[in-house]
Tab-separated table of N, CA, C and O in Angstrom:
chain	number	residue	atom	x	y	z
A	1	MET	N	0.856	-1.165	0.000
A	1	MET	CA	0.000	0.000	0.000
A	1	MET	C	0.906	1.233	0.000
A	1	MET	O	1.759	1.377	0.856
A	2	ASN	N	0.728	2.108	-0.992
A	2	ASN	CA	1.575	3.292	-1.052
A	2	ASN	C	1.078	4.365	-0.084
A	2	ASN	O	0.002	4.267	0.474
A	3	ARG	N	1.870	5.399	0.069
A	3	ARG	CA	1.582	6.438	1.066
A	3	ARG	C	0.271	7.188	0.790
A	3	ARG	O	-0.511	7.421	1.686
A	4	SER	N	-0.001	7.547	-0.471
A	4	SER	CA	-1.225	8.289	-0.766
A	4	SER	C	-2.464	7.425	-0.529
A	4	SER	O	-3.489	7.921	-0.091
A	5	GLU	N	-2.367	6.117	-0.818
A	5	GLU	CA	-3.477	5.219	-0.558
A	5	GLU	C	-3.726	5.111	0.945
A	5	GLU	O	-4.854	5.103	1.407
A	6	GLN	N	-2.668	5.061	1.721
A	6	GLN	CA	-2.791	4.980	3.174
A	6	GLN	C	-3.414	6.255	3.731
A	6	GLN	O	-4.238	6.197	4.639
A	7	ASP	N	-3.050	7.422	3.175
A	7	ASP	CA	-3.657	8.674	3.614
A	7	ASP	C	-5.142	8.694	3.309
A	7	ASP	O	-5.945	9.185	4.093
A	8	TYR	N	-5.517	8.162	2.160
A	8	TYR	CA	-6.912	8.131	1.748
A	8	TYR	C	-7.742	7.263	2.690
A	8	TYR	O	-8.839	7.609	3.059
A	9	ILE	N	-7.195	6.110	3.057
A	9	ILE	CA	-7.914	5.202	3.949
A	9	ILE	C	-8.056	5.815	5.333
A	9	ILE	O	-9.092	5.743	5.954
A	10	GLY	N	-7.007	6.439	5.806
A	10	GLY	CA	-7.063	7.104	7.101
A	10	GLY	C	-6.674	6.212	8.258
A	10	GLY	O	-6.345	5.044	8.102
A	11	ARG	N	-6.759	6.795	9.435
A	11	ARG	CA	-6.451	6.112	10.683
A	11	ARG	C	-7.514	6.508	11.684
A	11	ARG	O	-8.126	7.561	11.563
A	12	GLY	N	-7.721	5.668	12.664
A	12	GLY	CA	-8.716	5.985	13.673
A	12	GLY	C	-8.534	5.106	14.897
A	12	GLY	O	-7.725	4.179	14.908
A	13	ILE	N	-9.300	5.409	15.908
A	13	ILE	CA	-9.257	4.628	17.146
A	13	ILE	C	-9.751	3.224	16.839
A	13	ILE	O	-10.765	3.040	16.165
A	14	ALA	N	-9.026	2.228	17.319
A	14	ALA	CA	-9.385	0.830	17.086
A	14	ALA	C	-10.744	0.523	17.697
A	14	ALA	O	-11.120	1.069	18.730
A	15	PHE	N	-11.472	-0.350	17.038
A	15	PHE	CA	-12.751	-0.790	17.567
A	15	PHE	C	-12.763	-2.305	17.572
A	15	PHE	O	-12.456	-2.906	16.548
A	16	PRO	N	-13.096	-2.951	18.666
A	16	PRO	CA	-13.437	-2.359	19.945
A	16	PRO	C	-12.228	-1.652	20.563
A	16	PRO	O	-11.087	-1.920	20.196
A	17	LEU	N	-12.516	-0.745	21.481
A	17	LEU	CA	-11.454	0.040	22.101
A	17	LEU	C	-10.399	-0.866	22.723
A	17	LEU	O	-10.723	-1.836	23.403
A	18	LYS	N	-9.159	-0.514	22.465
A	18	LYS	CA	-8.033	-1.273	23.008
A	18	LYS	C	-6.999	-0.280	23.517
A	18	LYS	O	-6.939	0.854	23.057
A	19	VAL	N	-6.177	-0.731	24.444
A	19	VAL	CA	-5.106	0.101	24.991
A	19	VAL	C	-3.788	-0.364	24.388
A	19	VAL	O	-3.521	-1.564	24.308
A	20	ASN	N	-2.952	0.588	23.947
A	20	ASN	CA	-1.646	0.201	23.401
A	20	ASN	C	-0.644	0.031	24.542
A	20	ASN	O	-0.976	0.233	25.717
A	21	VAL	N	0.588	-0.329	24.219
A	21	VAL	CA	1.582	-0.619	25.254
A	21	VAL	C	1.980	0.617	26.061
A	21	VAL	O	2.460	0.491	27.176
A	22	GLN	N	1.752	1.804	25.512
A	22	GLN	CA	2.056	3.035	26.253
A	22	GLN	C	0.909	3.470	27.155
A	22	GLN	O	1.027	4.450	27.879
A	23	GLY	N	-0.211	2.770	27.092
A	23	GLY	CA	-1.351	3.104	27.937
A	23	GLY	C	-2.365	4.013	27.259
A	23	GLY	O	-3.363	4.384	27.853
A	24	GLY	N	-2.126	4.379	26.013
A	24	GLY	CA	-3.075	5.207	25.264
A	24	GLY	C	-4.020	4.337	24.450
A	24	GLY	O	-3.926	3.110	24.456
A	25	LEU	N	-4.940	4.986	23.755
A	25	LEU	CA	-5.863	4.242	22.907
A	25	LEU	C	-5.146	3.747	21.656
A	25	LEU	O	-4.373	4.478	21.048
A	26	LYS	N	-5.420	2.502	21.298
A	26	LYS	CA	-4.801	1.901	20.104
A	26	LYS	C	-5.400	2.547	18.862
A	26	LYS	O	-6.601	2.730	18.759
A	27	ILE	N	-4.537	2.870	17.902
A	27	ILE	CA	-4.940	3.463	16.629
A	27	ILE	C	-4.718	2.425	15.531
A	27	ILE	O	-3.683	1.769	15.488
A	28	ASP	N	-5.703	2.276	14.659
A	28	ASP	CA	-5.581	1.375	13.518
A	28	ASP	C	-5.646	2.180	12.232
A	28	ASP	O	-6.280	3.225	12.166
A	29	GLY	N	-5.011	1.668	11.210
A	29	GLY	CA	-5.045	2.309	9.901
A	29	GLY	C	-5.083	1.256	8.818
A	29	GLY	O	-5.033	0.060	9.083
A	30	GLY	N	-5.194	1.694	7.583
A	30	GLY	CA	-5.151	0.790	6.449
A	30	GLY	C	-6.348	-0.132	6.376
A	30	GLY	O	-7.471	0.231	6.740
A	31	ASP	N	-6.091	-1.352	5.907
A	31	ASP	CA	-7.159	-2.337	5.709
A	31	ASP	C	-7.921	-2.627	6.999
A	31	ASP	O	-9.131	-2.801	6.992
A	32	ARG	N	-7.204	-2.691	8.093
A	32	ARG	CA	-7.840	-2.991	9.384
A	32	ARG	C	-8.892	-1.935	9.727
A	32	ARG	O	-9.960	-2.242	10.215
A	33	ASN	N	-8.584	-0.667	9.433
A	33	ASN	CA	-9.512	0.428	9.708
A	33	ASN	C	-10.790	0.268	8.884
A	33	ASN	O	-11.896	0.486	9.381
A	34	ILE	N	-10.655	-0.130	7.634
A	34	ILE	CA	-11.830	-0.315	6.775
A	34	ILE	C	-12.664	-1.497	7.257
A	34	ILE	O	-13.889	-1.417	7.332
A	35	GLU	N	-12.022	-2.603	7.621
A	35	GLU	CA	-12.766	-3.762	8.118
A	35	GLU	C	-13.505	-3.434	9.409
A	35	GLU	O	-14.636	-3.879	9.616
A	36	GLU	N	-12.890	-2.658	10.290
A	36	GLU	CA	-13.570	-2.240	11.521
A	36	GLU	C	-14.772	-1.364	11.199
A	36	GLU	O	-15.825	-1.490	11.816
A	37	SER	N	-14.624	-0.491	10.216
A	37	SER	CA	-15.725	0.367	9.807
A	37	SER	C	-16.877	-0.454	9.241
A	37	SER	O	-18.042	-0.217	9.574
A	38	ILE	N	-16.571	-1.419	8.396
A	38	ILE	CA	-17.602	-2.289	7.824
A	38	ILE	C	-18.331	-3.034	8.938
A	38	ILE	O	-19.564	-3.086	8.968
A	39	SER	N	-17.589	-3.592	9.891
A	39	SER	CA	-18.208	-4.310	11.011
A	39	SER	C	-19.093	-3.388	11.847
A	39	SER	O	-20.183	-3.776	12.259
A	40	THR	N	-18.626	-2.176	12.082
A	40	THR	CA	-19.414	-1.219	12.862
A	40	THR	C	-20.725	-0.906	12.155
A	40	THR	O	-21.791	-0.888	12.780
A	41	ILE	N	-20.666	-0.676	10.864
A	41	ILE	CA	-21.882	-0.373	10.097
A	41	ILE	C	-22.854	-1.548	10.165
A	41	ILE	O	-24.043	-1.369	10.432
A	42	LEU	N	-22.360	-2.762	9.943
A	42	LEU	CA	-23.239	-3.931	9.896
A	42	LEU	C	-23.756	-4.339	11.272
A	42	LEU	O	-24.835	-4.927	11.381
A	43	ASN	N	-23.018	-4.020	12.331
A	43	ASN	CA	-23.447	-4.356	13.695
A	43	ASN	C	-24.399	-3.332	14.293
A	43	ASN	O	-24.971	-3.579	15.350
A	44	THR	N	-24.548	-2.180	13.662
A	44	THR	CA	-25.389	-1.112	14.205
A	44	THR	C	-26.790	-1.201	13.610
A	44	THR	O	-26.968	-1.182	12.397
A	45	LYS	N	-27.788	-1.292	14.486
A	45	LYS	CA	-29.182	-1.316	14.051
A	45	LYS	C	-29.613	0.097	13.702
A	45	LYS	O	-29.168	1.062	14.339
A	46	LEU	N	-30.499	0.225	12.718
A	46	LEU	CA	-31.046	1.540	12.409
A	46	LEU	C	-31.774	2.070	13.647
A	46	LEU	O	-32.485	1.332	14.320
A	47	GLY	N	-31.559	3.333	13.964
A	47	GLY	CA	-32.182	3.946	15.127
A	47	GLY	C	-31.375	3.803	16.402
A	47	GLY	O	-31.713	4.384	17.433
A	48	GLU	N	-30.303	3.041	16.374
A	48	GLU	CA	-29.499	2.799	17.574
A	48	GLU	C	-28.657	4.017	17.961
A	48	GLU	O	-28.425	4.261	19.135
A	49	ARG	N	-28.177	4.769	16.995
A	49	ARG	CA	-27.371	5.955	17.268
A	49	ARG	C	-28.291	7.155	17.484
A	49	ARG	O	-29.105	7.485	16.631
A	50	VAL	N	-28.153	7.812	18.614
A	50	VAL	CA	-29.060	8.888	19.001
A	50	VAL	C	-29.052	10.044	18.003
A	50	VAL	O	-30.091	10.482	17.542
A	51	TYR	N	-27.901	10.553	17.666
A	51	TYR	CA	-27.831	11.714	16.784
A	51	TYR	C	-27.707	11.350	15.309
A	51	TYR	O	-27.584	12.235	14.464
A	52	ARG	N	-27.726	10.082	15.016
A	52	ARG	CA	-27.645	9.624	13.631
A	52	ARG	C	-28.541	8.387	13.476
A	52	ARG	O	-28.068	7.277	13.291
A	53	PRO	N	-29.863	8.585	13.555
A	53	PRO	CA	-30.776	7.438	13.558
A	53	PRO	C	-30.798	6.633	12.268
A	53	PRO	O	-31.216	5.480	12.276
A	54	ASN	N	-30.332	7.192	11.162
A	54	ASN	CA	-30.317	6.462	9.893
A	54	ASN	C	-29.030	5.688	9.670
A	54	ASN	O	-28.884	5.009	8.661
A	55	PHE	N	-28.075	5.810	10.610
A	55	PHE	CA	-26.801	5.105	10.483
A	55	PHE	C	-26.986	3.631	10.806
A	55	PHE	O	-27.679	3.268	11.746
A	56	GLY	N	-26.336	2.774	10.032
A	56	GLY	CA	-26.343	1.348	10.340
A	56	GLY	C	-26.893	0.522	9.201
A	56	GLY	O	-26.909	0.938	8.045
A	57	CYS	N	-27.358	-0.662	9.555
A	57	CYS	CA	-27.795	-1.648	8.577
A	57	CYS	C	-29.087	-2.304	9.058
A	57	CYS	O	-29.293	-2.460	10.265
A	58	ARG	N	-29.916	-2.711	8.117
A	58	ARG	CA	-31.197	-3.340	8.456
A	58	ARG	C	-31.086	-4.844	8.693
A	58	ARG	O	-32.095	-5.526	8.794
A	59	LEU	N	-29.879	-5.382	8.812
A	59	LEU	CA	-29.715	-6.825	9.043
A	59	LEU	C	-30.463	-7.302	10.286
A	59	LEU	O	-31.009	-8.408	10.299
A	60	ALA	N	-30.496	-6.491	11.322
A	60	ALA	CA	-31.167	-6.895	12.568
A	60	ALA	C	-32.643	-7.201	12.342
A	60	ALA	O	-33.235	-7.975	13.092
A	61	ASP	N	-33.236	-6.617	11.291
A	61	ASP	CA	-34.640	-6.907	10.968
A	61	ASP	C	-34.837	-8.376	10.586
A	61	ASP	O	-35.953	-8.875	10.616
A	62	LEU	N	-33.753	-9.045	10.216
A	62	LEU	CA	-33.848	-10.438	9.780
A	62	LEU	C	-33.610	-11.450	10.901
A	62	LEU	O	-33.674	-12.656	10.669
A	63	THR	N	-33.346	-10.978	12.098
A	63	THR	CA	-33.176	-11.890	13.227
A	63	THR	C	-34.480	-12.666	13.414
A	63	THR	O	-35.558	-12.090	13.383
A	64	PHE	N	-34.384	-13.958	13.566
A	64	PHE	CA	-35.494	-14.906	13.707
A	64	PHE	C	-36.233	-15.162	12.395
A	64	PHE	O	-37.239	-15.854	12.386
A	65	ALA	N	-35.758	-14.618	11.279
A	65	ALA	CA	-36.382	-14.906	9.979
A	65	ALA	C	-36.008	-16.323	9.556
A	65	ALA	O	-34.954	-16.838	9.932
A	66	PRO	N	-36.865	-16.970	8.768
A	66	PRO	CA	-36.525	-18.320	8.292
A	66	PRO	C	-35.365	-18.244	7.304
A	66	PRO	O	-35.210	-17.253	6.587
A	67	MET	N	-34.548	-19.278	7.282
A	67	MET	CA	-33.434	-19.294	6.337
A	67	MET	C	-33.973	-19.813	5.008
A	67	MET	O	-34.032	-21.011	4.756
A	68	ASN	N	-34.400	-18.883	4.180
A	68	ASN	CA	-34.930	-19.223	2.867
A	68	ASN	C	-34.354	-18.250	1.836
A	68	ASN	O	-33.647	-17.305	2.204
A	69	PRO	N	-34.630	-18.461	0.548
A	69	PRO	CA	-34.052	-17.582	-0.478
A	69	PRO	C	-34.387	-16.103	-0.297
A	69	PRO	O	-33.556	-15.235	-0.568
A	70	GLN	N	-35.588	-15.798	0.177
A	70	GLN	CA	-35.969	-14.397	0.374
A	70	GLN	C	-35.121	-13.744	1.471
A	70	GLN	O	-34.637	-12.622	1.308
A	71	THR	N	-34.922	-14.431	2.578
A	71	THR	CA	-34.101	-13.901	3.666
A	71	THR	C	-32.662	-13.707	3.208
A	71	THR	O	-32.034	-12.684	3.509
A	72	ILE	N	-32.136	-14.655	2.472
A	72	ILE	CA	-30.755	-14.569	1.971
A	72	ILE	C	-30.613	-13.373	1.038
A	72	ILE	O	-29.660	-12.600	1.142
A	73	LEU	N	-31.580	-13.181	0.139
A	73	LEU	CA	-31.538	-12.043	-0.769
A	73	LEU	C	-31.621	-10.724	-0.008
A	73	LEU	O	-30.865	-9.787	-0.290
A	74	LEU	N	-32.527	-10.641	0.961
A	74	LEU	CA	-32.652	-9.413	1.754
A	74	LEU	C	-31.357	-9.100	2.506
A	74	LEU	O	-30.947	-7.940	2.581
A	75	ALA	N	-30.716	-10.121	3.062
A	75	ALA	CA	-29.450	-9.902	3.777
A	75	ALA	C	-28.415	-9.303	2.834
A	75	ALA	O	-27.716	-8.339	3.183
A	76	ARG	N	-28.300	-9.844	1.651
A	76	ARG	CA	-27.346	-9.328	0.666
A	76	ARG	C	-27.672	-7.885	0.293
A	76	ARG	O	-26.790	-7.033	0.223
A	77	VAL	N	-28.941	-7.600	0.056
A	77	VAL	CA	-29.366	-6.239	-0.315
A	77	VAL	C	-29.090	-5.265	0.828
A	77	VAL	O	-28.575	-4.162	0.608
A	78	TYR	N	-29.435	-5.645	2.063
A	78	TYR	CA	-29.232	-4.758	3.214
A	78	TYR	C	-27.761	-4.414	3.411
A	78	TYR	O	-27.413	-3.271	3.720
A	79	VAL	N	-26.884	-5.410	3.251
A	79	VAL	CA	-25.445	-5.168	3.422
A	79	VAL	C	-24.938	-4.208	2.350
A	79	VAL	O	-24.259	-3.223	2.656
A	80	GLU	N	-25.279	-4.476	1.116
A	80	GLU	CA	-24.809	-3.613	0.027
A	80	GLU	C	-25.350	-2.192	0.177
A	80	GLU	O	-24.622	-1.214	0.002
A	81	GLU	N	-26.604	-2.083	0.534
A	81	GLU	CA	-27.244	-0.777	0.725
A	81	GLU	C	-26.534	0.030	1.824
A	81	GLU	O	-26.206	1.200	1.639
A	82	ALA	N	-26.283	-0.599	2.957
A	82	ALA	CA	-25.659	0.098	4.087
A	82	ALA	C	-24.220	0.504	3.779
A	82	ALA	O	-23.802	1.630	4.086
A	83	LEU	N	-23.459	-0.388	3.170
A	83	LEU	CA	-22.057	-0.068	2.885
A	83	LEU	C	-21.933	1.007	1.811
A	83	LEU	O	-21.061	1.872	1.896
A	84	ASN	N	-22.801	0.973	0.805
A	84	ASN	CA	-22.763	2.020	-0.217
A	84	ASN	C	-23.115	3.383	0.369
A	84	ASN	O	-22.603	4.400	-0.072
A	85	ARG	N	-23.962	3.386	1.373
A	85	ARG	CA	-24.367	4.657	1.979
A	85	ARG	C	-23.355	5.182	2.992
A	85	ARG	O	-23.097	6.379	3.050
A	86	TRP	N	-22.785	4.293	3.820
A	86	TRP	CA	-22.023	4.752	4.981
A	86	TRP	C	-20.515	4.555	4.908
A	86	TRP	O	-19.814	5.040	5.785
A	87	GLU	N	-20.006	3.854	3.929
A	87	GLU	CA	-18.542	3.694	3.825
A	87	GLU	C	-18.076	4.272	2.489
A	87	GLU	O	-18.002	3.573	1.489
A	88	PRO	N	-17.760	5.583	2.479
A	88	PRO	CA	-17.433	6.265	1.219
A	88	PRO	C	-16.078	5.892	0.629
A	88	PRO	O	-15.804	6.223	-0.523
A	89	ARG	N	-15.229	5.195	1.370
A	89	ARG	CA	-13.894	4.868	0.864
A	89	ARG	C	-13.871	3.654	-0.033
A	89	ARG	O	-12.881	3.375	-0.682
A	90	ILE	N	-14.985	2.896	-0.063
A	90	ILE	CA	-14.994	1.653	-0.833
A	90	ILE	C	-16.115	1.628	-1.861
A	90	ILE	O	-17.094	2.372	-1.756
A	91	LYS	N	-15.968	0.723	-2.827
A	91	LYS	CA	-17.012	0.402	-3.796
A	91	LYS	C	-17.283	-1.091	-3.637
A	91	LYS	O	-16.390	-1.918	-3.819
A	92	VAL	N	-18.502	-1.430	-3.244
A	92	VAL	CA	-18.879	-2.835	-3.072
A	92	VAL	C	-19.052	-3.452	-4.459
A	92	VAL	O	-19.792	-2.928	-5.289
A	93	THR	N	-18.344	-4.546	-4.714
A	93	THR	CA	-18.443	-5.208	-6.018
A	93	THR	C	-19.292	-6.474	-5.956
A	93	THR	O	-19.655	-7.007	-6.994
A	94	GLY	N	-19.622	-6.936	-4.762
A	94	GLY	CA	-20.490	-8.100	-4.630
A	94	GLY	C	-20.689	-8.496	-3.183
A	94	GLY	O	-19.813	-8.278	-2.346
A	95	VAL	N	-21.852	-9.044	-2.903
A	95	VAL	CA	-22.150	-9.604	-1.582
A	95	VAL	C	-22.749	-10.980	-1.832
A	95	VAL	O	-23.731	-11.121	-2.552
A	96	TYR	N	-22.128	-11.992	-1.267
A	96	TYR	CA	-22.570	-13.370	-1.452
A	96	TYR	C	-22.862	-13.980	-0.087
A	96	TYR	O	-22.219	-13.634	0.902
A	97	ALA	N	-23.832	-14.873	-0.037
A	97	ALA	CA	-24.221	-15.480	1.235
A	97	ALA	C	-24.106	-16.994	1.155
A	97	ALA	O	-24.555	-17.604	0.192
A	98	GLU	N	-23.491	-17.555	2.184
A	98	GLU	CA	-23.440	-19.006	2.333
A	98	GLU	C	-24.237	-19.370	3.575
A	98	GLU	O	-23.830	-19.043	4.694
A	99	PRO	N	-25.385	-20.027	3.401
A	99	PRO	CA	-26.184	-20.401	4.568
A	99	PRO	C	-25.528	-21.534	5.354
A	99	PRO	O	-24.936	-22.438	4.782
A	100	ASP	N	-25.620	-21.437	6.653
A	100	ASP	CA	-25.149	-22.493	7.549
A	100	ASP	C	-26.306	-22.818	8.496
A	100	ASP	O	-26.388	-22.281	9.597
A	101	PRO	N	-27.253	-23.675	8.041
A	101	PRO	CA	-28.447	-23.935	8.839
A	101	PRO	C	-28.167	-24.598	10.183
A	101	PRO	O	-28.921	-24.427	11.131
A	102	ILE	N	-27.074	-25.344	10.291
A	102	ILE	CA	-26.753	-26.007	11.554
A	102	ILE	C	-26.445	-24.966	12.637
A	102	ILE	O	-26.879	-25.091	13.771
A	103	ARG	N	-25.700	-23.942	12.271
A	103	ARG	CA	-25.366	-22.876	13.232
A	103	ARG	C	-26.394	-21.751	13.223
A	103	ARG	O	-26.308	-20.831	14.022
A	104	GLY	N	-27.328	-21.766	12.285
A	104	GLY	CA	-28.347	-20.726	12.203
A	104	GLY	C	-27.771	-19.383	11.770
A	104	GLY	O	-28.179	-18.349	12.266
A	105	ARG	N	-26.834	-19.415	10.820
A	105	ARG	CA	-26.206	-18.167	10.406
A	105	ARG	C	-25.991	-18.128	8.900
A	105	ARG	O	-26.006	-19.149	8.223
A	106	LEU	N	-25.784	-16.923	8.428
A	106	LEU	CA	-25.380	-16.679	7.049
A	106	LEU	C	-23.966	-16.124	7.095
A	106	LEU	O	-23.693	-15.180	7.844
A	107	ASP	N	-23.075	-16.702	6.325
A	107	ASP	CA	-21.741	-16.132	6.173
A	107	ASP	C	-21.796	-15.222	4.952
A	107	ASP	O	-21.946	-15.699	3.818
A	108	LEU	N	-21.738	-13.921	5.192
A	108	LEU	CA	-21.838	-12.940	4.122
A	108	LEU	C	-20.441	-12.552	3.665
A	108	LEU	O	-19.677	-11.962	4.427
A	109	LYS	N	-20.110	-12.918	2.434
A	109	LYS	CA	-18.803	-12.582	1.873
A	109	LYS	C	-18.961	-11.278	1.107
A	109	LYS	O	-19.725	-11.202	0.143
A	110	ILE	N	-18.232	-10.264	1.541
A	110	ILE	CA	-18.320	-8.931	0.956
A	110	ILE	C	-17.061	-8.700	0.122
A	110	ILE	O	-15.949	-8.768	0.640
A	111	LEU	N	-17.255	-8.450	-1.159
A	111	LEU	CA	-16.150	-8.121	-2.051
A	111	LEU	C	-16.204	-6.618	-2.296
A	111	LEU	O	-17.271	-6.070	-2.585
A	112	TYR	N	-15.062	-5.963	-2.164
A	112	TYR	CA	-15.020	-4.520	-2.346
A	112	TYR	C	-13.644	-4.105	-2.845
A	112	TYR	O	-12.694	-4.872	-2.829
A	113	ARG	N	-13.571	-2.878	-3.290
A	113	ARG	CA	-12.290	-2.279	-3.661
A	113	ARG	C	-12.300	-0.840	-3.167
A	113	ARG	O	-13.359	-0.248	-2.940
A	114	LEU	N	-11.111	-0.296	-2.964
A	114	LEU	CA	-11.010	1.114	-2.602
A	114	LEU	C	-11.491	1.935	-3.789
A	114	LEU	O	-11.293	1.548	-4.942
A	115	LYS	N	-12.115	3.069	-3.528
A	115	LYS	CA	-12.652	3.893	-4.614
A	115	LYS	C	-11.587	4.266	-5.644
A	115	LYS	O	-11.869	4.339	-6.822
A	116	ASP	N	-10.370	4.517	-5.196
A	116	ASP	CA	-9.308	4.913	-6.117
A	116	ASP	C	-8.391	3.751	-6.495
A	116	ASP	O	-7.324	3.968	-7.041
A	117	GLY	N	-8.798	2.538	-6.204
A	117	GLY	CA	-7.934	1.391	-6.471
A	117	GLY	C	-8.620	0.352	-7.333
A	117	GLY	O	-9.797	0.468	-7.675
A	118	HIS	N	-7.872	-0.678	-7.673
A	118	HIS	CA	-8.402	-1.750	-8.506
A	118	HIS	C	-8.343	-3.105	-7.821
A	118	HIS	O	-8.933	-4.057	-8.315
A	119	ASP	N	-7.603	-3.214	-6.717
A	119	ASP	CA	-7.466	-4.490	-6.015
A	119	ASP	C	-8.776	-4.851	-5.327
A	119	ASP	O	-9.320	-4.062	-4.553
A	120	ILE	N	-9.270	-6.055	-5.614
A	120	ILE	CA	-10.480	-6.551	-4.964
A	120	ILE	C	-10.090	-7.112	-3.601
A	120	ILE	O	-9.151	-7.882	-3.479
A	121	ARG	N	-10.796	-6.698	-2.586
A	121	ARG	CA	-10.577	-7.183	-1.220
A	121	ARG	C	-11.843	-7.897	-0.775
A	121	ARG	O	-12.903	-7.695	-1.342
A	122	SER	N	-11.730	-8.709	0.258
A	122	SER	CA	-12.912	-9.421	0.732
A	122	SER	C	-12.911	-9.510	2.245
A	122	SER	O	-11.877	-9.400	2.901
A	123	MET	N	-14.105	-9.711	2.745
A	123	MET	CA	-14.306	-9.855	4.189
A	123	MET	C	-15.528	-10.747	4.381
A	123	MET	O	-16.505	-10.632	3.643
A	124	VAL	N	-15.473	-11.641	5.351
A	124	VAL	CA	-16.626	-12.482	5.667
A	124	VAL	C	-17.229	-11.984	6.972
A	124	VAL	O	-16.538	-11.831	7.977
A	125	TYR	N	-18.527	-11.726	6.917
A	125	TYR	CA	-19.259	-11.247	8.086
A	125	TYR	C	-20.305	-12.299	8.457
A	125	TYR	O	-21.219	-12.572	7.682
A	126	PRO	N	-20.189	-12.926	9.636
A	126	PRO	CA	-21.186	-13.919	10.038
A	126	PRO	C	-22.415	-13.227	10.637
A	126	PRO	O	-22.293	-12.412	11.551
A	127	PHE	N	-23.582	-13.525	10.098
A	127	PHE	CA	-24.828	-12.973	10.623
A	127	PHE	C	-25.682	-14.124	11.136
A	127	PHE	O	-26.046	-15.025	10.389
A	128	TYR	N	-26.019	-14.072	12.416
A	128	TYR	CA	-26.792	-15.133	13.051
A	128	TYR	C	-28.284	-14.804	12.983
A	128	TYR	O	-28.717	-13.773	13.504
A	129	LEU	N	-29.039	-15.675	12.321
A	129	LEU	CA	-30.491	-15.499	12.266
A	129	LEU	C	-31.115	-15.830	13.609
A	129	LEU	O	-32.136	-15.255	13.986
A	130	LEU	N	-30.510	-16.757	14.311
A	130	LEU	CA	-30.946	-17.125	15.651
A	130	LEU	C	-29.814	-16.827	16.622
A	130	LEU	O	-28.689	-17.262	16.390
A	131	PRO	N	-30.083	-16.099	17.684
A	131	PRO	CA	-29.033	-15.899	18.690
A	131	PRO	C	-28.555	-17.253	19.217
A	131	PRO	O	-29.317	-18.212	19.245
A	132	PRO	N	-27.277	-17.352	19.632
A	132	PRO	CA	-26.728	-18.638	20.083
A	132	PRO	C	-27.575	-19.341	21.135
A	132	PRO	O	-27.644	-20.559	21.147
A	133	SER	N	-28.266	-18.622	22.006
A	133	SER	CA	-29.065	-19.264	23.054
A	133	SER	C	-30.386	-19.807	22.523
A	133	SER	O	-31.058	-20.566	23.205
A	134	GLU	N	-30.793	-19.437	21.313
A	134	GLU	CA	-32.069	-19.857	20.753
A	134	GLU	C	-31.983	-21.138	19.917
A	134	GLU	O	-32.988	-21.650	19.481
A	135	LYS	N	-30.778	-21.605	19.611
A	135	LYS	CA	-30.626	-22.770	18.731
A	135	LYS	C	-30.917	-24.058	19.461
A	135	LYS	O	-30.820	-24.193	20.613
């Protein structure tokens, strides 16, 4: 990753919050920063943020939904919709879902690239239709 690409991606406080060896807050940059941002967007329910009620993703609406083609399609649409709206540094090139009915989850594979780049990157986000205690 060259210097201008790193500047474009930025740096920020690590999420979840961590303490570095000097006792300050850990700072992350580069790919790690983007993956943390994607996770934050997908883990945030719409209406959860007080001053930004439209921030987040509608995935939580699918909790307890049956694992069928409609639910899988909605999960893919919700992820792409949220990332296109809230993560301006990337361009989503595809969202694919692998159902895991035994664990009650969808493994959502997100393919993306930096807006100014050509390298395709990927991340897998596990979404549980049933909370672990409900299985």
